[in-house]
Coordinates of C-alpha atoms in Angstrom, one line a residue:
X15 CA 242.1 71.8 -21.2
X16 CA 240.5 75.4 -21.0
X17 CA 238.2 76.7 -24.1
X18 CA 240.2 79.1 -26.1
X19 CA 237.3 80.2 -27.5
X20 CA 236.2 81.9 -24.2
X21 CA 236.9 85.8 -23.9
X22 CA 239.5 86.4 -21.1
X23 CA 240.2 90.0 -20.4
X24 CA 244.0 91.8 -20.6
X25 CA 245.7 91.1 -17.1
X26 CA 246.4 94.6 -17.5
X27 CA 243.1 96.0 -17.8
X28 CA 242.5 98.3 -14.7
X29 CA 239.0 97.5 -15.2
X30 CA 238.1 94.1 -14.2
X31 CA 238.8 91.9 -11.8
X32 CA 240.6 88.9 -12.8
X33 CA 242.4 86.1 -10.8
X34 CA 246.0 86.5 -11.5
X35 CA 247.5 89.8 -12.9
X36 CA 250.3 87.7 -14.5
X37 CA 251.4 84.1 -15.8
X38 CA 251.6 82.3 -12.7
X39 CA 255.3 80.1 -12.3
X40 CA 254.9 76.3 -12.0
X41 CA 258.3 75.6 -10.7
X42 CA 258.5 78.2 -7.8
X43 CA 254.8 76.5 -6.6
X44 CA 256.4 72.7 -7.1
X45 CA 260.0 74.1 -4.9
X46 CA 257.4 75.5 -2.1
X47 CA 254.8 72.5 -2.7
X48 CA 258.5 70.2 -1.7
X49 CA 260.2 72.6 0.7
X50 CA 257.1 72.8 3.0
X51 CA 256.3 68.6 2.6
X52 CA 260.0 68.0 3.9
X53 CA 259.1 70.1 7.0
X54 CA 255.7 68.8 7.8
X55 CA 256.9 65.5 7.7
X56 CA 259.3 66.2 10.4
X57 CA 256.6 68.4 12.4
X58 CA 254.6 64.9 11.9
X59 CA 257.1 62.8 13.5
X60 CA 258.1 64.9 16.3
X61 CA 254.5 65.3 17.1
X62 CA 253.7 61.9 17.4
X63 CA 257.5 61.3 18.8
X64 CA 257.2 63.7 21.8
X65 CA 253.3 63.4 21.6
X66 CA 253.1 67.4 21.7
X67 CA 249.4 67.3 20.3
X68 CA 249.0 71.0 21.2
X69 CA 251.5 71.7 17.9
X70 CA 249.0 70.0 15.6
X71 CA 247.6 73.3 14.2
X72 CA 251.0 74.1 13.0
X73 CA 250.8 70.9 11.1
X74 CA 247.7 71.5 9.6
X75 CA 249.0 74.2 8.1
X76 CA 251.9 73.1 6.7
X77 CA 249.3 70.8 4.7
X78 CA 247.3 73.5 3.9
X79 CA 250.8 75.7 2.3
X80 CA 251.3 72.4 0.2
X81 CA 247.5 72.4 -1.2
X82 CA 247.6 75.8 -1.8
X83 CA 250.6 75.4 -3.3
X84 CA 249.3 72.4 -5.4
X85 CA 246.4 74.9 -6.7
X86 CA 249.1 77.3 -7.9
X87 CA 250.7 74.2 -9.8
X88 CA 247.1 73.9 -11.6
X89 CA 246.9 77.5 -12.2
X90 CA 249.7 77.4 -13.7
X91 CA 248.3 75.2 -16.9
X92 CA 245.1 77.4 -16.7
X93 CA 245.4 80.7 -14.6
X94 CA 241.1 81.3 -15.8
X95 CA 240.3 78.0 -13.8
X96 CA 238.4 79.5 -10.8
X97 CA 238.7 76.4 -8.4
X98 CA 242.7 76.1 -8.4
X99 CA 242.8 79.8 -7.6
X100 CA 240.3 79.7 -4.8
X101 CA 241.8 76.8 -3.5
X102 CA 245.7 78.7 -3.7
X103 CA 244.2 81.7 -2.0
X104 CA 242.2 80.2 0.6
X105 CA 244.5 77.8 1.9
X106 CA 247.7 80.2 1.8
X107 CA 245.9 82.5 3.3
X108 CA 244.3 80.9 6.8
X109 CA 247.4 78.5 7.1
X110 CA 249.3 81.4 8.9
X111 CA 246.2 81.7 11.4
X112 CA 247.2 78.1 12.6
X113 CA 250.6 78.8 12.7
X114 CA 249.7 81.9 15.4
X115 CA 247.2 79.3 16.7
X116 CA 250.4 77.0 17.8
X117 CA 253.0 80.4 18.9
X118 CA 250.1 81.5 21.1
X119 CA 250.3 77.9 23.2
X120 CA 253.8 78.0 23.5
X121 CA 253.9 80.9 25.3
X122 CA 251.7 79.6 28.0
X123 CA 253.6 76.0 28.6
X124 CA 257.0 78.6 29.0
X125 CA 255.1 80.4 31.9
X126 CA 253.8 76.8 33.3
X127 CA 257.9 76.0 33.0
X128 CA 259.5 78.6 35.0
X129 CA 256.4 79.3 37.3
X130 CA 256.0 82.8 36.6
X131 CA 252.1 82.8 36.4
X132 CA 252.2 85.9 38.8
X133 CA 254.4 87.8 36.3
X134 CA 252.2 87.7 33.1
X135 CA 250.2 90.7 32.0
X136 CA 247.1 88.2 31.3
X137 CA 247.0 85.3 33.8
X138 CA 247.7 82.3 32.3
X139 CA 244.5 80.4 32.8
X140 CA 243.1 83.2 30.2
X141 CA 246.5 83.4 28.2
X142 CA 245.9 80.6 25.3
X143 CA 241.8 81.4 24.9
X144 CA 242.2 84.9 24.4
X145 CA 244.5 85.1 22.1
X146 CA 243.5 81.6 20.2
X147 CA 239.2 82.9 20.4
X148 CA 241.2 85.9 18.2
X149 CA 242.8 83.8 16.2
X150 CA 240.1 81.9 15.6
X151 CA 237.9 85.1 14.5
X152 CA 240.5 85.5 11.9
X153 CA 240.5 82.7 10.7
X154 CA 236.7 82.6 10.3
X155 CA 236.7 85.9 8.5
X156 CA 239.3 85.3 6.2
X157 CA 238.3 82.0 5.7
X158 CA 234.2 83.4 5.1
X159 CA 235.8 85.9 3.1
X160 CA 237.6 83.3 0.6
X161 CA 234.6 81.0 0.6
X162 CA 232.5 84.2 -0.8
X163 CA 235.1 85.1 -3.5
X164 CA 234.5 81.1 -4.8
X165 CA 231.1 81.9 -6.1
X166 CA 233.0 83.5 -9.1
X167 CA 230.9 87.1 -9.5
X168 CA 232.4 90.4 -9.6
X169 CA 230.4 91.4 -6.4
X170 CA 231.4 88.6 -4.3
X171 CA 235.2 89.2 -5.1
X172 CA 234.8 92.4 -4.0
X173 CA 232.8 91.5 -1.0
X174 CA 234.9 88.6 0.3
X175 CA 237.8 91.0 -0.5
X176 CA 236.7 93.2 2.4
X177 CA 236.3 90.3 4.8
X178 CA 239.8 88.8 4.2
X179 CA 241.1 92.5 5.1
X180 CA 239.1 92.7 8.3
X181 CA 240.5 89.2 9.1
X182 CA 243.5 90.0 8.4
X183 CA 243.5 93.1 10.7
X184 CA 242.2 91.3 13.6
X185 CA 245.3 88.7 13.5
X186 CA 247.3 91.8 13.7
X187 CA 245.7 92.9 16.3
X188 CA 245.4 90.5 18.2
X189 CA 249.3 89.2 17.0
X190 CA 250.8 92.7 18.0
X191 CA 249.1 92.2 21.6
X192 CA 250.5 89.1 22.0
X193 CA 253.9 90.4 21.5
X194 CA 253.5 92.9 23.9
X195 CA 252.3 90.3 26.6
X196 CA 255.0 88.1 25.8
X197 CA 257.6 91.2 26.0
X198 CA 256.5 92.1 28.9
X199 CA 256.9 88.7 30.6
X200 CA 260.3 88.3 29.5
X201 CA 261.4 92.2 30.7
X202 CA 259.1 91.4 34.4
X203 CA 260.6 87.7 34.8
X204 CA 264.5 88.7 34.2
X205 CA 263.7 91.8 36.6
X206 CA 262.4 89.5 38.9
X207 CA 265.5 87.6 39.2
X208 CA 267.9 89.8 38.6
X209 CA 269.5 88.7 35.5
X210 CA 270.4 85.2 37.7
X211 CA 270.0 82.1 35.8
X212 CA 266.3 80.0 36.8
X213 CA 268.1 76.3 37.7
X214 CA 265.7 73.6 38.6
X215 CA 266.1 69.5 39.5
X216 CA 266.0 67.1 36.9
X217 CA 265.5 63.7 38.5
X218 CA 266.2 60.2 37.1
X219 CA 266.0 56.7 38.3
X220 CA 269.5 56.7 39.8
X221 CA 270.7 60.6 39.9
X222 CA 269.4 64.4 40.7
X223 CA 271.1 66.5 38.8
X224 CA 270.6 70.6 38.1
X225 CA 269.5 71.7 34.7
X226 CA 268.9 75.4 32.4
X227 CA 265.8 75.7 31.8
X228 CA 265.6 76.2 28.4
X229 CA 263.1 79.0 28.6
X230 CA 264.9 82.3 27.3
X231 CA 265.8 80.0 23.6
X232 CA 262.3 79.2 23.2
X233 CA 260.7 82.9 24.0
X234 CA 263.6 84.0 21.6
X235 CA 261.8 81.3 18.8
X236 CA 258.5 82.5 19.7
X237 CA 259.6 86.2 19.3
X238 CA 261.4 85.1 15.5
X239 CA 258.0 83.5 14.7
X240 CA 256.0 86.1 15.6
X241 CA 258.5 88.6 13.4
X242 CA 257.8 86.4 10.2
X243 CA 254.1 86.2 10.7
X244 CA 253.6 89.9 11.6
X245 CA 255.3 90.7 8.3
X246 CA 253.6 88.6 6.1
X247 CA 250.2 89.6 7.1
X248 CA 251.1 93.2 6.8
X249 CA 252.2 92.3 3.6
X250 CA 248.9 90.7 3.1
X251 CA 246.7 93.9 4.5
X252 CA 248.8 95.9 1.8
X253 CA 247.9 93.7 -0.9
X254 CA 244.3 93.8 -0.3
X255 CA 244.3 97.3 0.0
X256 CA 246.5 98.2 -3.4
X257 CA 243.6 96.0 -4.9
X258 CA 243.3 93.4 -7.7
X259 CA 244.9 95.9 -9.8
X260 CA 248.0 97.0 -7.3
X261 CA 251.3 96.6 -7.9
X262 CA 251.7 93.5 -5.4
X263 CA 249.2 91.9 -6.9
X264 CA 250.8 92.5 -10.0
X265 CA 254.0 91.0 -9.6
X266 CA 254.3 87.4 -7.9
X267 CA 257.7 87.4 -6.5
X268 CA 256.4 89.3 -3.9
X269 CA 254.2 86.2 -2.5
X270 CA 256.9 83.7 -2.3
X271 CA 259.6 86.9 -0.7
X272 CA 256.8 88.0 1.8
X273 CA 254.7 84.6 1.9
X274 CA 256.3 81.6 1.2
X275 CA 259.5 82.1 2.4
X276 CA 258.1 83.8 5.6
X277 CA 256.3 80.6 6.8
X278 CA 258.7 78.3 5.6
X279 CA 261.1 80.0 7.7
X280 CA 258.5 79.3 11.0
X281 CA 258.0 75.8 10.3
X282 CA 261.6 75.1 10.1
X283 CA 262.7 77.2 13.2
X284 CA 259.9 75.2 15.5
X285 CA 261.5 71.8 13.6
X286 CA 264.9 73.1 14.9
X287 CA 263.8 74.6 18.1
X288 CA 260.8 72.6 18.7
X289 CA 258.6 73.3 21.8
X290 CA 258.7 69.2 23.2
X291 CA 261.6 70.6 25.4
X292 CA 259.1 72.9 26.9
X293 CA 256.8 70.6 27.7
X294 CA 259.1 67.3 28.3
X295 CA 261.9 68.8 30.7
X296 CA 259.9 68.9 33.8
X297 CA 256.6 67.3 32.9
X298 CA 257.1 63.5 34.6
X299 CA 258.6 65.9 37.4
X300 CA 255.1 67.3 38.3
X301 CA 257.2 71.4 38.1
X302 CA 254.7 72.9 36.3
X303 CA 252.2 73.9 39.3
X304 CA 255.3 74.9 41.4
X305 CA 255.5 79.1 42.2
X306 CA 258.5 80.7 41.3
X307 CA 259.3 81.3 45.0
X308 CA 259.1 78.1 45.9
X309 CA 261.2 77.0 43.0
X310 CA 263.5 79.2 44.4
X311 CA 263.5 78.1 47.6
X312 CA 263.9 74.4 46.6
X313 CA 267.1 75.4 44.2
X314 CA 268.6 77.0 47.2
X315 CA 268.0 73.8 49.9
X316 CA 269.5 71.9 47.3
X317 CA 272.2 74.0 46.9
X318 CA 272.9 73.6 50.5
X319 CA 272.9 70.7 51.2
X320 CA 275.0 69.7 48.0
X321 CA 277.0 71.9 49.1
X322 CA 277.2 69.9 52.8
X323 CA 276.3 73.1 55.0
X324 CA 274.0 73.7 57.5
X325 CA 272.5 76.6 59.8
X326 CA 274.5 80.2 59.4
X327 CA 277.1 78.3 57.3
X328 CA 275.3 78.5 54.9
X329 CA 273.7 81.8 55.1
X330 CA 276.2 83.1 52.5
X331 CA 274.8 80.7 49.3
X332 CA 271.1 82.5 49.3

């Protein structure tokens, strides 16, 4: 139970600098702190299911959304308490760095899938530790800047303050790039083969059959994430800049419209459109080192000779 005998300042007064700038809600924390469990269980099991260990910094931060959430809950019963609020804004705050962390590996194992290494704007061997070494500068200076604002003085609010924002740039910078290089694949790759449809074997114990790769659904996913979390760390630059007094900070709808929601909305689209089919299609078929050319010219013998043609017969297939 907090003292009531302690001087707490108005939330209004433009003066200070306090933790929350209004009564913090309990039940909007406990329908996030349940929302996001329900979908990092699932992310568990389709980890472990499809053992796509590369997702597990998506996981990590759907844990880190329910503790932050959790500290919210305590807030709630006493919004002076500074170690519920440190632990709300820290954790909400990096947990989106780890989602980015996960998008940025996706985007790699799609290139690996349809063999279009030659077509990236980065090569793929520097693809995933660029942009995750950016990711992980974020995340170190947002998550400095948090661990500053726990020692509770004026001055080191302020100070870790300015470190979250220059985290939180960095992610957009390095975010927006990544959009670009993933664009920019997509637009080279379709040019490349003329707007034809990429078919590749599947083999079985008893069949061969032809497949879709499923690569333009799960660019599309990559491109929806990268939406919501672009968003919601603008949202989060503005914030910080408007100040403890500005009128985000002021009203708390605007973290569960711009926040919450936002990266609930990613963890459920990677539980419905989940990257295992990325990495499970063609992975016990050894496809991933094959060139697109090749590829090509594998698709088209086996078109031919399902097709039971030989020599200039089959000249008009290719």
């Amino acid at each position: 139970m907090s003292d009531t005998s302690t001087y707490h300042p108005s939330l209004d007064d433009p003066n200070v600098f306090v933790l929350y700038r209004y009564h913090p809600t309990r039940a909007g924390a406990i329908i996030f702190i349940v929302a996001f469990f329900l979908t990092t269980a699932l992310h568990g099991y389709q980890i472990v299911s499809h053992r796509t260990w590369y997702f597990l910094p998506l996981l990590v931060g759907g844990i880190f959304e329910i503790i932050g959430y959790v500290g919210r809950v305590l807030s709630s019963y006493d919004q002076w308490a500074l170690g519920p609020y440190i632990m709300q804004s820290l954790l909400l705050l990096v947990a989106p760095a780890l989602f980015a962390a996960s998008v940025y590996m996706i985007l790699g194992r799609i290139i690996l899938l349809v063999g279009g290494e030659e077509l990236a704007l980065v090569p793929r061997r520097w693809l995933t530790k660029v942009f995750v070494m950016g990711d992980v500068l974020s995340f170190c200076l947002q998550g400095a800047g948090g661990g500053i604002q726990a020692i509770g003085t004026l001055s080191s609010l302020n100070t870790g303050e300015k470190i979250i924002i220059v985290g939180l740039f960095v992610q957009i910078v390095f975010f927006g790039f990544f959009i670009v290089v993933a664009g920019s694949f997509h637009l080279r790759f379709t040019r490349h083969n003329q707007r034809k449809q990429i078919m590749t074997p599947t083999f079985t114990a008893t069949t061969t059959t032809m497949t879709t790769i499923p690569w333009k659904k799960h660019l599309y996913a990559l491109y929806i994430a990268s939406a919501l979390v672009m968003i919601r760390s603008i949202f989060r630059v503005v914030e910080y800049l408007m100040g403890n007094n500005g009128y985000l900070l002021r009203h708390e709808h605007f973290l569960y419209v711009f926040d919450a929601t936002l990266m609930f909305g990613v963890m459920v689209l990677f539980n419905v459109v989940h990257p295992s089919e990325v990495t499970t299609v063609y992975k016990d078929n050894n496809r991933y080192s094959v060139p697109l050319e090749a590829r090509e010219m594998m698709v088209s013998t086996m078109t031919r000779r399902d097709s039971g043609c030989s020599g200039r017969s089959c000249r008009s297939l290719v």
